[in-house]
Coordinates of C-alpha atoms and ligand atoms in Angstrom, one line a residue:
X664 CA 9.0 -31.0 -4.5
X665 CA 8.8 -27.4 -4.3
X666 CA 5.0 -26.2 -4.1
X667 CA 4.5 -22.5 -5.2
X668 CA 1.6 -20.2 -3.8
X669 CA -1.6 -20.2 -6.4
X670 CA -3.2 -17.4 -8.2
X671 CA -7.0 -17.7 -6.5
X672 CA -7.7 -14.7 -8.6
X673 CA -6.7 -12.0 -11.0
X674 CA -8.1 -8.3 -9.9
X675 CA -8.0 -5.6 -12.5
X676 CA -8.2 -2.1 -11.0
X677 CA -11.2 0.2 -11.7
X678 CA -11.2 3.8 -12.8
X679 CA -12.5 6.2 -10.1
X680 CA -11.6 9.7 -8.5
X681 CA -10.8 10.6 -5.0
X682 CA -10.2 13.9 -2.8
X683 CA -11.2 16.6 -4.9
X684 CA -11.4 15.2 -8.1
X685 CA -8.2 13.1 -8.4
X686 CA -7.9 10.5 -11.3
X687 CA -6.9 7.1 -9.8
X688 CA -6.9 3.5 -10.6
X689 CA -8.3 1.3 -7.7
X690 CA -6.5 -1.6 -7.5
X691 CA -8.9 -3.4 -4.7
X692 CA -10.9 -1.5 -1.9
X693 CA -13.7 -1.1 -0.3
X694 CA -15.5 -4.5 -1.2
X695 CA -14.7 -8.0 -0.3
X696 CA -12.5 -6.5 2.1
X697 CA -11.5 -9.9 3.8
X698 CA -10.2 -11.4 1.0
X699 CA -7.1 -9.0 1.4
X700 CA -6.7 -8.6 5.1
X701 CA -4.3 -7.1 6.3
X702 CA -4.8 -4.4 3.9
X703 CA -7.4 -2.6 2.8
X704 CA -7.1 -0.8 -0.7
X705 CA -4.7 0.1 -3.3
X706 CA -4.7 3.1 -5.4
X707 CA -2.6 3.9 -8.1
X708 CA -2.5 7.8 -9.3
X709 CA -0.6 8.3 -12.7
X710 CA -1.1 11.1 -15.2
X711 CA 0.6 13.5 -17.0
X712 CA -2.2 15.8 -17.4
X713 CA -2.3 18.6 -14.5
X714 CA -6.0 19.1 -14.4
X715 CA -6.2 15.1 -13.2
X716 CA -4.4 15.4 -10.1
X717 CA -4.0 19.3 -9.2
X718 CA -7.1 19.8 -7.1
X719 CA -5.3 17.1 -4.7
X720 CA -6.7 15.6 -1.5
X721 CA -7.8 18.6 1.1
X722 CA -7.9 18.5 4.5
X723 CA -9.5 14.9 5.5
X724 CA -10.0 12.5 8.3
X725 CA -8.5 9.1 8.5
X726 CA -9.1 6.8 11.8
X727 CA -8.0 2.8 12.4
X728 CA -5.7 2.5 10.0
X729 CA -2.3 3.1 8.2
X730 CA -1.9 4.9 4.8
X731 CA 1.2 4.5 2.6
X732 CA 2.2 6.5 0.0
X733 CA 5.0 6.0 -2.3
X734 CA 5.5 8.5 -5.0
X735 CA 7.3 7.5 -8.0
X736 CA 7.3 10.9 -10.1
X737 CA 5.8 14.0 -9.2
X738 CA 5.9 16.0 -5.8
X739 CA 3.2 15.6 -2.7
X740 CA 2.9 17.8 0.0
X741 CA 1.0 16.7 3.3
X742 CA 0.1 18.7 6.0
X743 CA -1.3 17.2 9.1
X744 CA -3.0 18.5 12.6
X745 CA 0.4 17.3 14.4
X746 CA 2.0 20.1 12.4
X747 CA 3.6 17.6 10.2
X748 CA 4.7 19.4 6.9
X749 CA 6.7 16.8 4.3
X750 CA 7.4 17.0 0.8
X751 CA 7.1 13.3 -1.0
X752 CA 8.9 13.4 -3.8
X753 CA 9.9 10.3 -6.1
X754 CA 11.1 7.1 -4.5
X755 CA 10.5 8.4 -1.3
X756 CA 8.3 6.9 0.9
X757 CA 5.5 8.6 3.8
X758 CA 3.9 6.0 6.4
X759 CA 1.6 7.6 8.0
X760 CA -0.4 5.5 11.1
X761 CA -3.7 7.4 11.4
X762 CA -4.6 5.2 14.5
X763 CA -6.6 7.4 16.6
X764 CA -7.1 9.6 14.4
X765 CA -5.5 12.0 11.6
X766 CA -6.8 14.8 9.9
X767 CA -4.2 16.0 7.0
X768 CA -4.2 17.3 3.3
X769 CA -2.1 15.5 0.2
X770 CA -1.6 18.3 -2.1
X771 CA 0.2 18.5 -5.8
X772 CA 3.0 20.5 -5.3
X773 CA 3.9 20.6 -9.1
X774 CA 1.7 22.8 -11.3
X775 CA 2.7 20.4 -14.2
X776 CA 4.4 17.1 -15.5
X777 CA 3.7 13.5 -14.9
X778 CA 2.4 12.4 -10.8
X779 CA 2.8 8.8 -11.1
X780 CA 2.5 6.7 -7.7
X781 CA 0.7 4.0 -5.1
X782 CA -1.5 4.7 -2.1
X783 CA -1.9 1.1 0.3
X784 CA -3.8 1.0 3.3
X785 CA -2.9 -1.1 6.0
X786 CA -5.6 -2.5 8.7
X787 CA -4.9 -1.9 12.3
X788 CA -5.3 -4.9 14.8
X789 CA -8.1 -3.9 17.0
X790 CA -6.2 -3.3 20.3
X791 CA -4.2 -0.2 18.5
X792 CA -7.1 1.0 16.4
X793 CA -7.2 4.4 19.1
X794 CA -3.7 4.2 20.3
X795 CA -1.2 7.0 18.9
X796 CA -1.4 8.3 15.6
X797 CA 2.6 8.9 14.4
X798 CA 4.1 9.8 10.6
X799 CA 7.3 9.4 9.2
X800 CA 8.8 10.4 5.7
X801 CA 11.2 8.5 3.8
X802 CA 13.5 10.1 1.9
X803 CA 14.7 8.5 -1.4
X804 CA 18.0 8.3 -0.2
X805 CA 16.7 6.6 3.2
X806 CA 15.0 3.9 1.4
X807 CA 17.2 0.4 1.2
X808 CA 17.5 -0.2 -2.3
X809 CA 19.5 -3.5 -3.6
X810 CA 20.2 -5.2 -6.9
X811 CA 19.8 -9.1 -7.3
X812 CA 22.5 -11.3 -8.3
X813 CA 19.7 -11.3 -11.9
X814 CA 19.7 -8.1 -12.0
X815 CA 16.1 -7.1 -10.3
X816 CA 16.6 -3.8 -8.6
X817 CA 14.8 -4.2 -5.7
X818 CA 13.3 -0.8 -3.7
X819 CA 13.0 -2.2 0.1
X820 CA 9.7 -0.1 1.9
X821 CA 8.7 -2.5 4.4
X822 CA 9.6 -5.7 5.2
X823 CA 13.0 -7.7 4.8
X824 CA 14.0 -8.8 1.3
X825 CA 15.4 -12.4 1.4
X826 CA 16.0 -15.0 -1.7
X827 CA 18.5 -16.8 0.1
X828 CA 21.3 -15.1 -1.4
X829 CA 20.8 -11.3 0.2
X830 CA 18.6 -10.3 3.2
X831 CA 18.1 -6.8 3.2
X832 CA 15.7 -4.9 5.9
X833 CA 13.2 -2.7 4.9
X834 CA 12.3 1.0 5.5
X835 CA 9.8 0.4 7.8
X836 CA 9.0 -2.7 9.9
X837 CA 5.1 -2.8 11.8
X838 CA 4.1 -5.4 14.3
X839 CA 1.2 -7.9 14.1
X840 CA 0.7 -7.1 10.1
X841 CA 4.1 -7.8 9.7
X842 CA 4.1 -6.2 6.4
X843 CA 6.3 -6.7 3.2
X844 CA 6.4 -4.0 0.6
X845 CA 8.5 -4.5 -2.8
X846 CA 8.6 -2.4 -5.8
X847 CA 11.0 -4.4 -8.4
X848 CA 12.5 -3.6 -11.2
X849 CA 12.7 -6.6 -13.6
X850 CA 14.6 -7.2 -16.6
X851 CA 13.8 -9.3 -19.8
X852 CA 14.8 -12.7 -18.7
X853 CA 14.9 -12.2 -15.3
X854 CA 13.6 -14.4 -11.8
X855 CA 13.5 -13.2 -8.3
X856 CA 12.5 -15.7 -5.8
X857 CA 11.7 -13.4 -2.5
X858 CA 11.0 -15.7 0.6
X859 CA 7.4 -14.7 2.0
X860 CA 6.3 -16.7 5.5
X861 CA 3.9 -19.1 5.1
X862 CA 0.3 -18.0 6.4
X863 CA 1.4 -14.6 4.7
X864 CA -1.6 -12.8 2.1
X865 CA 0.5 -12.1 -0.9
X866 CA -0.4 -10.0 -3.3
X867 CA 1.5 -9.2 -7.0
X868 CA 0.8 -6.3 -8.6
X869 CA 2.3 -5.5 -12.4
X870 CA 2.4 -1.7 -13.3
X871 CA 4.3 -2.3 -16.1
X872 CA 4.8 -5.5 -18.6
X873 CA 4.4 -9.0 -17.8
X874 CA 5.0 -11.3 -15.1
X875 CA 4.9 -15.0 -15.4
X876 CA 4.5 -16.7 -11.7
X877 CA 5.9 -20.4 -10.8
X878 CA 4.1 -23.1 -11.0
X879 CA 0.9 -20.9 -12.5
X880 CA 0.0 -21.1 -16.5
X881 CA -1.6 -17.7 -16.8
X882 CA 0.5 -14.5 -17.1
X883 CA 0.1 -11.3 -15.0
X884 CA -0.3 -8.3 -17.5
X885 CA 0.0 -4.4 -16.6
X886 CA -2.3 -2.8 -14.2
X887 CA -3.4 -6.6 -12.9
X888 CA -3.0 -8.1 -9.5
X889 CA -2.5 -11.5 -8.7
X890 CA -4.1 -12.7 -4.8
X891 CA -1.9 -15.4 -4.1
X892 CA -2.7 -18.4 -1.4
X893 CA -0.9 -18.1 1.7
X894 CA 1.1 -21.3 1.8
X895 CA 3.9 -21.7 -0.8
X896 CA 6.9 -20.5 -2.6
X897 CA 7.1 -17.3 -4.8
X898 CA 9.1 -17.4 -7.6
X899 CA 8.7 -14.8 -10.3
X900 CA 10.1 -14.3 -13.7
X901 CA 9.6 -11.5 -16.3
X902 CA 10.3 -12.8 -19.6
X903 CA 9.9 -9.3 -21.8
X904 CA 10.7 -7.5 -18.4
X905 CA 8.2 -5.6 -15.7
X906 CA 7.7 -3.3 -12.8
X907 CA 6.0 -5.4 -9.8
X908 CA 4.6 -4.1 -6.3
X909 CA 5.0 -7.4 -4.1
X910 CA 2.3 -6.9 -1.1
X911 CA 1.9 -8.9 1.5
X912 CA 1.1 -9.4 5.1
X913 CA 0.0 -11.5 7.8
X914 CA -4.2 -11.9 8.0
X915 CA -5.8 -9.9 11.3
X916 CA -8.4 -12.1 11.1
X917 CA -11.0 -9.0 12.5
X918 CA -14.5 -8.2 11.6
X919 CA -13.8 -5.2 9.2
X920 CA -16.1 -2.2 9.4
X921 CA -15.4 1.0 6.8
X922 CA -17.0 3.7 6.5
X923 CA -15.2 6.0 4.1
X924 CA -12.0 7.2 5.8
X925 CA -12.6 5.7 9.1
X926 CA -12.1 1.4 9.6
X927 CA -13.1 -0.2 12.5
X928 CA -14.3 -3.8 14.0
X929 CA -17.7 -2.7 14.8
X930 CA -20.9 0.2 13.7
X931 CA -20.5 1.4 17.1
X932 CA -17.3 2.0 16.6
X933 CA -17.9 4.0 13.4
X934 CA -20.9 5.9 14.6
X935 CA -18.4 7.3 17.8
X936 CA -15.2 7.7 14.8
X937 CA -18.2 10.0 13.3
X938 CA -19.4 12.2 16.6
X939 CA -15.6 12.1 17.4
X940 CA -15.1 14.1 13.9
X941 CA -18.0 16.1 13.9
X942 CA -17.3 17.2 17.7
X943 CA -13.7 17.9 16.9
X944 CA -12.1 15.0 19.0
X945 CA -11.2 12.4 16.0
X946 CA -7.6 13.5 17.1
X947 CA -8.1 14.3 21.1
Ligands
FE1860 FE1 -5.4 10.8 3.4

């Protein structure tokens, strides 16, 4: 008999603003931080009001971690120490590993119009908190996008897609979180059944509609996440249709230690991240 993964709990983000004043949803972050290891928070951004997004994230530190932002409407531009100059625009994807450390700026480029996407950070094990910081950009075009024999369009960032029927790799593939990253496109009446390894964290989050789960009696409504147990099946079904970020990775199993932009494994390690910035060597 098929057992599914459980819903341990339901999270409903919480309003908040960020950078300069940006108007965001935070999904999790910042507390209870082992619950959803390998990550660390998500934000979601969405408006169609200028004045809640235009003043942006200015130049900012990150250090022992990964940021990923995937833009659904609207236009980003970062600009980092390494020179890096990208424009995100929608569906494309920017993975940015601050490692070492990163200093950057995520500005608005539009003036106007709706800004609608996601923000996930990603834990570093400990042995690669201080290695290399690196960036890439996906393009929409350069993200593997595939459509279920149900119909789900599926929108590959990280990770493989398989339900036994495709197997599609991902835009990005990390070591030792061994992430998966999903955003699918389901509609009324649809299933999608993506196979997840077992000791995986898996996390569903519904941006739009409903989402009935497997196995589970409660339904996932918009802006909730379900935190799944890490042994099961997944099997998800839509039944007046939805639009689902699928999350998961493998547990680093590390003391976590944030403060602000910087995550370590220790307060020693957070007080240097801290003379590092303030002496100008967060990047050295
Ligand atoms: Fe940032």
């Amino acid at each position: 008999m098929t057992q599914f993964r459980k819903v341990l709990a339901i999270h409903t983000g919480q309003p908040t603003s960020d950078g300069a004043g940006v108007k965001l949803t935070r999904v999790f972050g910042g507390q209870s931080a082992e619950l959803f290891d390998p990550f660390l928070m998500l934000d979601e951004f969405g408006s169609d009001t200028a004045d809640d997004y235009i003043a942006g994230f200015p130049s900012h530190p990150h250090r022992g971690f990964e940021t990923v932002t995937y833009m659904i409407e609207g236009r980003m531009r970062h600009e980092d120490h390494m020179g890096n100059v990208g424009l995100l625009q929608g569906g494309g994807v920017q993975w940015m590993t601050a490692a070492r450390g990163i200093i950057h700026s995520e500005m608005p480029e539009q003036e106007e119009g709706a800004m609608r996407g996601f923000q996930l950070w990603v834990n570093l094990p400990g042995k690669t908190k201080l290695g290399p910081a690196s960036y890439q950009d996906i393009q929409p075009e350069n993200v593997p996008k595939l459509t279920t024999e149900a119909g789900v369009n599926v929108t590959v960032m990280a990770g493989t897609f398989d339900d036994g029927q495709v197997q599609h790799p991902g835009a990005v593939q990390r070591p030792d979180t061994e992430p998966f990253y999903f955003d699918m496109h389901m509609p009324a009446g649809s299933s999608i059944s993506p196979r997840i390894p077992q000791g995986h964290r898996v996390f569903v989050y519904v941006y739009e509609g409903t989402v009935e789960l497997a196995g589970q009696a409660q339904a996932i409504g918009t802006s909730r996440m379900a935190r799944l147990s890490e042994e099961g099946d997944l099997q998800l079904h839509s039944a007046s249709g939805a639009k689902v970020l699928l999350i998961a990775g493998k547990p680093l199993r590390e003391p976590i230690v944030q403060y602000g932009p910087f995550v370590m494994n220790t307060r020693e390690e957070i007080e240097q991240a801290l003379r590092d910035f303030r002496d100008d060597k967060l990047t050295a």
